[in-house]
mmCIF file of C-alpha atoms in Angstrom:
data_model
loop_
_atom_site.group_PDB
_atom_site.id
_atom_site.type_symbol
_atom_site.label_atom_id
_atom_site.label_comp_id
_atom_site.label_asym_id
_atom_site.label_seq_id
_atom_site.Cartn_x
_atom_site.Cartn_y
_atom_site.Cartn_z
ATOM 1 C CA MET A 158 6.387 -14.913 -14.512
ATOM 2 C CA LYS A 159 8.913 -14.394 -11.727
ATOM 3 C CA VAL A 160 8.530 -11.121 -9.810
ATOM 4 C CA LEU A 161 10.788 -9.626 -7.137
ATOM 5 C CA ILE A 162 8.686 -7.997 -4.414
ATOM 6 C CA ALA A 163 10.627 -5.600 -2.200
ATOM 7 C CA GLY A 164 8.713 -5.301 1.045
ATOM 8 C CA GLY A 165 6.990 -8.590 0.301
ATOM 9 C CA ALA A 166 6.685 -9.497 3.992
ATOM 10 C CA GLY A 167 4.420 -6.532 4.683
ATOM 11 C CA PHE A 168 0.652 -6.141 4.455
ATOM 12 C CA ILE A 169 0.341 -5.178 0.790
ATOM 13 C CA GLY A 170 3.470 -6.909 -0.473
ATOM 14 C CA SER A 171 2.521 -10.271 1.022
ATOM 15 C CA THR A 172 -0.994 -10.001 -0.399
ATOM 16 C CA VAL A 173 0.387 -9.218 -3.850
ATOM 17 C CA ALA A 174 2.656 -12.252 -3.489
ATOM 18 C CA SER A 175 -0.333 -14.448 -2.589
ATOM 19 C CA TYR A 176 -2.332 -13.179 -5.558
ATOM 20 C CA LEU A 177 0.571 -13.849 -7.926
ATOM 21 C CA MET A 178 1.039 -17.349 -6.535
ATOM 22 C CA ASP A 179 -2.662 -18.109 -6.857
ATOM 23 C CA SER A 180 -2.439 -16.972 -10.482
ATOM 24 C CA GLY A 181 0.443 -19.306 -11.296
ATOM 25 C CA HIS A 182 3.343 -16.863 -10.946
ATOM 26 C CA GLU A 183 6.413 -16.962 -8.694
ATOM 27 C CA PRO A 184 7.124 -14.159 -6.233
ATOM 28 C CA VAL A 185 10.633 -13.660 -4.859
ATOM 29 C CA ILE A 186 10.503 -11.770 -1.577
ATOM 30 C CA LEU A 187 13.050 -9.260 -0.274
ATOM 31 C CA ASP A 188 12.357 -7.734 3.134
ATOM 32 C CA ASN A 189 14.458 -6.558 6.068
ATOM 33 C CA LEU A 190 11.643 -7.493 8.505
ATOM 34 C CA VAL A 191 11.716 -4.121 10.248
ATOM 35 C CA THR A 192 7.932 -4.007 9.848
ATOM 36 C CA GLY A 193 7.355 -7.107 7.720
ATOM 37 C CA ARG A 194 6.738 -10.575 9.100
ATOM 38 C CA ARG A 195 8.705 -13.747 8.407
ATOM 39 C CA GLU A 196 5.514 -15.750 8.845
ATOM 40 C CA PHE A 197 4.076 -14.127 5.706
ATOM 41 C CA CYS A 198 6.965 -15.603 3.688
ATOM 42 C CA GLU A 199 6.417 -19.231 4.631
ATOM 43 C CA GLY A 200 6.579 -21.454 1.551
ATOM 44 C CA ARG A 201 7.933 -18.600 -0.590
ATOM 45 C CA THR A 202 11.357 -17.738 -1.906
ATOM 46 C CA PHE A 203 12.532 -15.252 0.708
ATOM 47 C CA TYR A 204 15.644 -13.156 1.192
ATOM 48 C CA GLU A 205 16.081 -11.255 4.420
ATOM 49 C CA GLY A 206 17.932 -8.053 3.711
ATOM 50 C CA ASP A 207 17.815 -4.361 2.957
ATOM 51 C CA ILE A 208 16.949 -2.916 -0.430
ATOM 52 C CA ALA A 209 20.075 -0.725 -0.263
ATOM 53 C CA ASP A 210 22.421 -3.684 0.258
ATOM 54 C CA PRO A 211 24.127 -4.518 -3.062
ATOM 55 C CA THR A 212 25.257 -7.909 -1.763
ATOM 56 C CA ILE A 213 21.717 -9.202 -1.317
ATOM 57 C CA ILE A 214 20.645 -7.759 -4.690
ATOM 58 C CA ASP A 215 23.603 -9.520 -6.340
ATOM 59 C CA GLN A 216 22.638 -12.791 -4.674
ATOM 60 C CA ILE A 217 19.008 -12.537 -5.751
ATOM 61 C CA PHE A 218 19.829 -11.899 -9.393
ATOM 62 C CA THR A 219 22.554 -14.556 -9.446
ATOM 63 C CA GLU A 220 20.051 -17.124 -8.194
ATOM 64 C CA HIS A 221 17.086 -15.679 -10.121
ATOM 65 C CA PRO A 222 18.351 -14.153 -13.369
ATOM 66 C CA ASP A 223 14.895 -14.622 -14.899
ATOM 67 C CA VAL A 224 13.140 -12.017 -12.715
ATOM 68 C CA HIS A 225 10.626 -10.362 -15.050
ATOM 69 C CA ALA A 226 9.809 -7.251 -13.014
ATOM 70 C CA VAL A 227 10.150 -5.644 -9.598
ATOM 71 C CA VAL A 228 7.352 -4.503 -7.314
ATOM 72 C CA HIS A 229 8.754 -1.925 -4.910
ATOM 73 C CA CYS A 230 6.541 -1.571 -1.842
ATOM 74 C CA ALA A 231 9.260 -1.395 0.807
ATOM 75 C CA ALA A 232 8.645 1.785 2.812
ATOM 76 C CA LEU A 233 7.787 3.224 6.188
ATOM 77 C CA ILE A 234 4.214 4.533 6.138
ATOM 78 C CA VAL A 235 3.132 5.945 9.525
ATOM 79 C CA VAL A 236 2.276 9.623 9.095
ATOM 80 C CA PRO A 237 2.688 10.827 12.727
ATOM 81 C CA GLU A 238 5.990 8.957 12.983
ATOM 82 C CA SER A 239 7.195 10.652 9.797
ATOM 83 C CA VAL A 240 6.433 14.041 11.369
ATOM 84 C CA ALA A 241 8.476 13.117 14.445
ATOM 85 C CA ARG A 242 11.312 11.394 12.531
ATOM 86 C CA PRO A 243 11.629 12.985 9.081
ATOM 87 C CA ILE A 244 15.330 12.175 8.664
ATOM 88 C CA HIS A 245 14.603 8.504 9.274
ATOM 89 C CA TYR A 246 11.770 8.537 6.729
ATOM 90 C CA TYR A 247 13.792 10.279 4.028
ATOM 91 C CA ARG A 248 16.673 7.854 4.572
ATOM 92 C CA GLU A 249 14.520 4.727 4.489
ATOM 93 C CA ASN A 250 12.057 5.731 1.768
ATOM 94 C CA VAL A 251 14.118 7.967 -0.509
ATOM 95 C CA ALA A 252 17.842 7.382 -0.088
ATOM 96 C CA LYS A 253 17.524 3.603 0.036
ATOM 97 C CA THR A 254 15.214 3.560 -2.978
ATOM 98 C CA LEU A 255 17.850 5.429 -4.961
ATOM 99 C CA GLU A 256 20.456 2.816 -4.055
ATOM 100 C CA PHE A 257 17.995 0.007 -4.798
ATOM 101 C CA VAL A 258 17.102 1.317 -8.242
ATOM 102 C CA ASP A 259 20.745 1.914 -9.110
ATOM 103 C CA HIS A 260 21.529 -1.729 -8.322
ATOM 104 C CA LEU A 261 18.476 -2.946 -10.242
ATOM 105 C CA ILE A 262 19.490 -1.050 -13.362
ATOM 106 C CA SER A 263 22.963 -2.584 -13.144
ATOM 107 C CA LYS A 264 21.260 -5.991 -13.183
ATOM 108 C CA GLY A 265 19.345 -5.178 -16.352
ATOM 109 C CA VAL A 266 15.969 -4.569 -14.695
ATOM 110 C CA THR A 267 13.700 -2.492 -16.936
ATOM 111 C CA ARG A 268 10.303 -2.918 -15.260
ATOM 112 C CA ILE A 269 9.334 -1.471 -11.870
ATOM 113 C CA LEU A 270 5.935 -1.116 -10.251
ATOM 114 C CA PHE A 271 6.268 1.503 -7.537
ATOM 115 C CA SER A 272 3.893 1.599 -4.577
ATOM 116 C CA SER A 273 3.004 5.264 -4.287
ATOM 117 C CA SER A 274 0.225 6.965 -2.365
ATOM 118 C CA ALA A 275 -2.845 9.108 -2.963
ATOM 119 C CA SER A 276 -1.798 11.125 0.085
ATOM 120 C CA ILE A 277 0.337 13.241 -2.247
ATOM 121 C CA TYR A 278 -2.683 14.898 -3.897
ATOM 122 C CA GLU A 279 -4.201 18.296 -3.337
ATOM 123 C CA PRO A 280 -7.916 17.436 -3.547
ATOM 124 C CA GLY A 281 -10.429 19.522 -5.446
ATOM 125 C CA ALA A 282 -13.477 21.116 -3.857
ATOM 126 C CA ASP A 283 -15.318 17.779 -3.821
ATOM 127 C CA PHE A 284 -12.195 15.888 -2.586
ATOM 128 C CA SER A 285 -11.962 13.869 -5.784
ATOM 129 C CA VAL A 286 -8.699 13.584 -7.704
ATOM 130 C CA ASP A 287 -7.271 12.059 -10.849
ATOM 131 C CA GLU A 288 -3.740 11.533 -12.074
ATOM 132 C CA HIS A 289 -3.549 15.131 -13.316
ATOM 133 C CA SER A 290 -4.584 16.715 -10.017
ATOM 134 C CA ASN A 291 -2.195 19.020 -8.226
ATOM 135 C CA VAL A 292 0.308 17.433 -5.888
ATOM 136 C CA LYS A 293 0.526 18.904 -2.404
ATOM 137 C CA ALA A 294 1.879 16.472 0.155
ATOM 138 C CA VAL A 295 1.197 17.575 3.726
ATOM 139 C CA SER A 296 3.367 15.116 5.690
ATOM 140 C CA PRO A 297 6.989 13.994 5.482
ATOM 141 C CA TYR A 298 5.742 10.491 4.621
ATOM 142 C CA ALA A 299 3.755 11.793 1.641
ATOM 143 C CA ARG A 300 6.626 14.008 0.557
ATOM 144 C CA THR A 301 8.942 10.988 0.452
ATOM 145 C CA LYS A 302 6.539 9.473 -2.071
ATOM 146 C CA VAL A 303 6.590 12.644 -4.167
ATOM 147 C CA VAL A 304 10.389 12.773 -4.132
ATOM 148 C CA VAL A 305 10.691 9.106 -5.129
ATOM 149 C CA GLU A 306 8.189 9.534 -7.955
ATOM 150 C CA GLN A 307 10.115 12.517 -9.319
ATOM 151 C CA MET A 308 13.379 10.640 -8.927
ATOM 152 C CA LEU A 309 12.058 7.587 -10.770
ATOM 153 C CA ALA A 310 10.673 9.719 -13.586
ATOM 154 C CA ASP A 311 14.074 11.369 -14.057
ATOM 155 C CA ILE A 312 15.882 8.021 -13.998
ATOM 156 C CA ALA A 313 13.422 6.486 -16.458
ATOM 157 C CA ALA A 314 13.990 9.383 -18.854
ATOM 158 C CA ALA A 315 17.736 8.733 -18.900
ATOM 159 C CA THR A 316 17.978 4.927 -18.714
ATOM 160 C CA PRO A 317 16.192 1.831 -20.076
ATOM 161 C CA LEU A 318 14.155 1.697 -16.856
ATOM 162 C CA ARG A 319 10.381 1.953 -17.190
ATOM 163 C CA VAL A 320 8.201 2.715 -14.180
ATOM 164 C CA LEU A 321 4.509 2.339 -13.461
ATOM 165 C CA SER A 322 3.662 4.260 -10.302
ATOM 166 C CA LEU A 323 0.543 2.930 -8.592
ATOM 167 C CA ARG A 324 -0.987 5.508 -6.282
ATOM 168 C CA TYR A 325 -2.864 3.544 -3.645
ATOM 169 C CA PHE A 326 -5.799 5.000 -1.814
ATOM 170 C CA ASN A 327 -6.664 3.406 1.564
ATOM 171 C CA PRO A 328 -6.176 -0.375 1.743
ATOM 172 C CA ILE A 329 -8.450 -2.361 4.042
ATOM 173 C CA GLY A 330 -9.330 -6.031 4.404
ATOM 174 C CA ALA A 331 -6.995 -9.014 4.272
ATOM 175 C CA ASP A 332 -6.101 -11.932 2.076
ATOM 176 C CA PRO A 333 -9.477 -13.758 1.816
ATOM 177 C CA ARG A 334 -7.685 -17.014 2.719
ATOM 178 C CA MET A 335 -6.230 -15.279 5.800
ATOM 179 C CA ARG A 336 -2.625 -15.983 4.880
ATOM 180 C CA SER A 337 -1.766 -12.396 5.768
ATOM 181 C CA GLY A 338 -3.241 -9.108 6.882
ATOM 182 C CA LEU A 339 -2.221 -6.092 8.914
ATOM 183 C CA GLN A 340 0.866 -7.216 10.803
ATOM 184 C CA VAL A 341 1.223 -4.322 13.234
ATOM 185 C CA ALA A 342 0.017 -4.672 16.804
ATOM 186 C CA SER A 343 -1.593 -1.234 16.925
ATOM 187 C CA PRO A 344 -2.802 -0.035 13.515
ATOM 188 C CA THR A 345 -2.792 3.717 13.007
ATOM 189 C CA HIS A 346 -5.501 3.979 10.359
ATOM 190 C CA ALA A 347 -9.200 4.420 11.047
ATOM 191 C CA LEU A 348 -10.424 0.863 10.468
ATOM 192 C CA GLY A 349 -7.619 -0.625 12.533
ATOM 193 C CA LYS A 350 -8.434 1.726 15.388
ATOM 194 C CA LEU A 351 -12.135 0.869 15.044
ATOM 195 C CA ILE A 352 -11.413 -2.837 15.374
ATOM 196 C CA GLU A 353 -9.130 -2.175 18.323
ATOM 197 C CA ALA A 354 -11.880 -0.170 20.016
ATOM 198 C CA TYR A 355 -14.438 -2.891 19.288
ATOM 199 C CA HIS A 356 -12.350 -5.685 20.781
ATOM 200 C CA SER A 357 -11.401 -3.672 23.848
ATOM 201 C CA ASP A 358 -14.969 -2.390 24.345
ATOM 202 C CA ARG A 359 -13.869 1.246 24.130
ATOM 203 C CA SER A 360 -15.061 4.211 22.154
ATOM 204 C CA PHE A 361 -13.490 5.102 18.815
ATOM 205 C CA GLN A 362 -11.708 8.425 18.565
ATOM 206 C CA VAL A 363 -12.567 10.496 15.491
ATOM 207 C CA THR A 364 -9.544 12.750 14.986
ATOM 208 C CA GLY A 365 -10.814 15.925 13.413
ATOM 209 C CA LEU A 366 -14.398 17.047 12.821
ATOM 210 C CA ASP A 367 -13.513 20.406 11.323
ATOM 211 C CA TYR A 368 -12.702 19.346 7.770
ATOM 212 C CA PRO A 369 -14.802 20.894 4.968
ATOM 213 C CA THR A 370 -16.433 17.547 4.169
ATOM 214 C CA ARG A 371 -20.133 16.686 4.265
ATOM 215 C CA ASP A 372 -19.991 15.711 7.960
ATOM 216 C CA GLY A 373 -16.741 17.348 9.075
ATOM 217 C CA SER A 374 -14.741 14.118 9.330
ATOM 218 C CA GLY A 375 -11.938 13.117 6.991
ATOM 219 C CA ILE A 376 -12.791 11.386 3.728
ATOM 220 C CA ARG A 377 -11.035 8.369 2.253
ATOM 221 C CA ASP A 378 -11.313 5.906 -0.615
ATOM 222 C CA TYR A 379 -11.226 2.494 1.068
ATOM 223 C CA VAL A 380 -10.074 -0.203 -1.354
ATOM 224 C CA HIS A 381 -9.825 -3.891 -0.505
ATOM 225 C CA VAL A 382 -6.213 -5.101 -0.425
ATOM 226 C CA TRP A 383 -7.160 -8.135 -2.534
ATOM 227 C CA ASP A 384 -8.425 -5.773 -5.224
ATOM 228 C CA LEU A 385 -5.118 -3.909 -4.982
ATOM 229 C CA ALA A 386 -3.258 -7.184 -5.418
ATOM 230 C CA ALA A 387 -5.316 -7.952 -8.524
ATOM 231 C CA ALA A 388 -4.360 -4.558 -9.943
ATOM 232 C CA HIS A 389 -0.678 -5.439 -9.615
ATOM 233 C CA LEU A 390 -1.107 -8.548 -11.731
ATOM 234 C CA ARG A 391 -3.039 -6.563 -14.344
ATOM 235 C CA ALA A 392 -0.258 -3.975 -14.319
ATOM 236 C CA LEU A 393 2.440 -6.611 -14.782
ATOM 237 C CA GLU A 394 0.519 -8.191 -17.648
ATOM 238 C CA ALA A 395 -0.045 -4.832 -19.361
ATOM 239 C CA PHE A 396 3.357 -3.358 -18.553
ATOM 240 C CA ASP A 397 5.106 -3.776 -21.895
ATOM 241 C CA THR A 398 2.110 -2.480 -23.813
ATOM 242 C CA LEU A 399 1.710 0.571 -21.583
ATOM 243 C CA LEU A 400 5.389 1.454 -21.391
ATOM 244 C CA SER A 401 6.783 0.419 -24.752
ATOM 245 C CA ALA A 402 9.955 1.891 -26.159
ATOM 246 C CA ASP A 403 8.042 4.421 -28.274
ATOM 247 C CA SER A 404 5.765 5.634 -25.474
ATOM 248 C CA SER A 405 6.172 7.077 -21.998
ATOM 249 C CA GLN A 406 8.870 5.600 -19.783
ATOM 250 C CA TYR A 407 6.919 6.640 -16.681
ATOM 251 C CA THR A 408 3.172 6.359 -16.061
ATOM 252 C CA VAL A 409 0.936 6.966 -13.045
ATOM 253 C CA VAL A 410 -2.295 5.100 -12.235
ATOM 254 C CA ASN A 411 -4.665 5.656 -9.305
ATOM 255 C CA LEU A 412 -5.944 2.551 -7.494
ATOM 256 C CA GLY A 413 -9.150 3.245 -5.613
ATOM 257 C CA THR A 414 -12.857 2.501 -5.694
ATOM 258 C CA GLY A 415 -14.006 5.908 -6.898
ATOM 259 C CA THR A 416 -16.175 6.309 -3.813
ATOM 260 C CA GLY A 417 -15.454 8.708 -0.995
ATOM 261 C CA THR A 418 -16.316 7.495 2.507
ATOM 262 C CA THR A 419 -16.036 9.787 5.509
ATOM 263 C CA VAL A 420 -14.748 8.516 8.834
ATOM 264 C CA LEU A 421 -18.216 8.831 10.345
ATOM 265 C CA GLU A 422 -19.649 6.851 7.411
ATOM 266 C CA LEU A 423 -16.980 4.214 7.975
ATOM 267 C CA VAL A 424 -18.068 3.954 11.604
ATOM 268 C CA ASP A 425 -21.678 3.565 10.476
ATOM 269 C CA ALA A 426 -20.732 0.807 7.989
ATOM 270 C CA PHE A 427 -18.650 -0.908 10.675
ATOM 271 C CA ASN A 428 -21.472 -0.826 13.209
ATOM 272 C CA LYS A 429 -23.796 -2.490 10.711
ATOM 273 C CA VAL A 430 -21.629 -5.604 10.464
ATOM 274 C CA VAL A 431 -20.676 -6.087 14.123
ATOM 275 C CA GLU A 432 -22.754 -7.397 17.016
ATOM 276 C CA ARG A 433 -22.536 -4.278 19.150
ATOM 277 C CA PRO A 434 -21.975 -0.724 17.934
ATOM 278 C CA VAL A 435 -18.794 1.155 18.758
ATOM 279 C CA PRO A 436 -19.446 4.584 20.318
ATOM 280 C CA ILE A 437 -17.371 7.521 19.176
ATOM 281 C CA GLU A 438 -15.583 10.406 20.831
ATOM 282 C CA THR A 439 -13.940 13.316 19.082
ATOM 283 C CA ALA A 440 -10.428 14.727 19.223
ATOM 284 C CA GLY A 441 -8.275 17.155 17.289
ATOM 285 C CA ARG A 442 -6.413 16.338 14.119
ATOM 286 C CA ARG A 443 -3.235 14.286 14.351
ATOM 287 C CA PRO A 444 0.053 15.760 13.105
ATOM 288 C CA GLY A 445 0.298 15.389 9.330
ATOM 289 C CA ASP A 446 -3.340 14.457 8.791
ATOM 290 C CA SER A 447 -5.276 15.806 5.821
ATOM 291 C CA ALA A 448 -8.941 15.890 4.839
ATOM 292 C CA GLY A 449 -8.262 13.066 2.388
ATOM 293 C CA ALA A 450 -9.427 12.303 -1.130
ATOM 294 C CA TYR A 451 -10.985 9.716 -3.414
ATOM 295 C CA THR A 452 -10.278 8.944 -7.026
ATOM 296 C CA ARG A 453 -12.487 9.976 -9.924
ATOM 297 C CA SER A 454 -10.074 8.459 -12.403
ATOM 298 C CA SER A 455 -10.985 5.799 -14.962
ATOM 299 C CA ARG A 456 -7.366 5.260 -16.007
ATOM 300 C CA ALA A 457 -7.014 1.942 -14.159
ATOM 301 C CA ALA A 458 -10.027 0.576 -16.030
ATOM 302 C CA GLU A 459 -8.856 1.928 -19.363
ATOM 303 C CA LEU A 460 -5.198 0.924 -19.132
ATOM 304 C CA LEU A 461 -5.263 -2.124 -16.871
ATOM 305 C CA GLY A 462 -8.784 -3.441 -17.318
ATOM 306 C CA TRP A 463 -9.134 -3.192 -13.534
ATOM 307 C CA ARG A 464 -11.903 -1.982 -11.249
ATOM 308 C CA ALA A 465 -12.273 -2.491 -7.525
ATOM 309 C CA GLU A 466 -14.901 -5.157 -6.908
ATOM 310 C CA GLN A 467 -15.119 -5.579 -3.140
ATOM 311 C CA PRO A 468 -17.585 -3.338 -1.237
ATOM 312 C CA ILE A 469 -16.442 -1.589 1.914
ATOM 313 C CA GLU A 470 -18.464 -3.988 4.070
ATOM 314 C CA GLU A 471 -16.445 -6.901 2.691
ATOM 315 C CA GLY A 472 -13.229 -5.127 3.591
ATOM 316 C CA ILE A 473 -14.506 -4.555 7.112
ATOM 317 C CA LYS A 474 -15.558 -8.198 7.493
ATOM 318 C CA ASP A 475 -12.225 -9.522 6.223
ATOM 319 C CA SER A 476 -10.375 -7.170 8.548
ATOM 320 C CA LEU A 477 -12.441 -8.397 11.492
ATOM 321 C CA THR A 478 -11.825 -12.026 10.548
ATOM 322 C CA TRP A 479 -8.101 -11.371 10.259
ATOM 323 C CA PHE A 480 -7.906 -9.788 13.682
ATOM 324 C CA GLN A 481 -9.768 -12.763 15.144
ATOM 325 C CA ARG A 482 -7.265 -15.205 13.647
ATOM 326 C CA ARG A 483 -4.019 -13.268 13.503
ATOM 327 C CA GLY A 484 -2.773 -14.594 16.838
ATOM 328 C CA GLN A 485 -2.565 -18.071 15.288
ATOM 329 C CA LEU A 486 -0.182 -16.831 12.593
ATOM 330 C CA LEU A 487 1.560 -14.068 14.552
ATOM 331 C CA PRO A 488 1.543 -15.469 18.092
ATOM 332 C CA ASP A 489 3.925 -12.867 19.529
ATOM 333 C CA LEU A 490 1.449 -10.131 18.511
ATOM 334 C CA ALA A 491 -1.598 -11.841 19.931
ATOM 335 C CA GLY A 492 -3.709 -9.998 22.459
#
């Protein structure tokens, strides 16, 4: 199976590409390298370009007319940045996706896996959600995901396109073979900041202790990125069965562990696997932050035959290993 991965030089896209390759499939990577890394594309079919550029799309499908499906994970994802630069986020995440999908349809593409986000949900009282939970995005980043999902659903209803929207919870870890991991120099999510604090011998800042959770800190569903990559292969294999001509053209599936972990619990789990504990300090919420959520859905198991297998400790260990080795693969980001 040949699969076009838009954003395939990023953290999740490159890991999906590795998983597909390890499973005997061929990824074709498209990435403009604004946040992605060329090093993650070594030994892979790679096109440097923008998803909204029809010339590069034409070239890809001329040279690879046998592309079976498209995984669309090209997006900007930093919540505080989206608050500060909403026009930029809507242009990059929404407007360019519309152009991309229009070109794909013209090339006869009928299968898209869209990388969505659990940040769009309005959690229930216990912070659990499923695919039928209310949507209430609280940041421009999350709202771009909502808009794209609605746009794709409308397009799928009117064209041969079929879309499986995968709502990720909170990816952690790295490719177990350390071919790729978080590429950014200063990660904005909790585990990245924890590792940064650990290596610099500083305290970790817990942003917000006034959420209505069991300990006041935000709650997340931390899923190993390798498990997420496995879910993409399951989704590609099950795609035609799930989205056949006589069934829905658009389907949503949550990808998470089903376990909610608060930020303070993440710190506790982190401190159990490192040599010296990281102290904490508290601060106010960041712009666009929410209390968070975890999935209670069984749809991924029922439809894809997929469940997350890696415990949170394994994700922490793989993240630590990646940050120890990343300078060898991304030398300009070392230190």
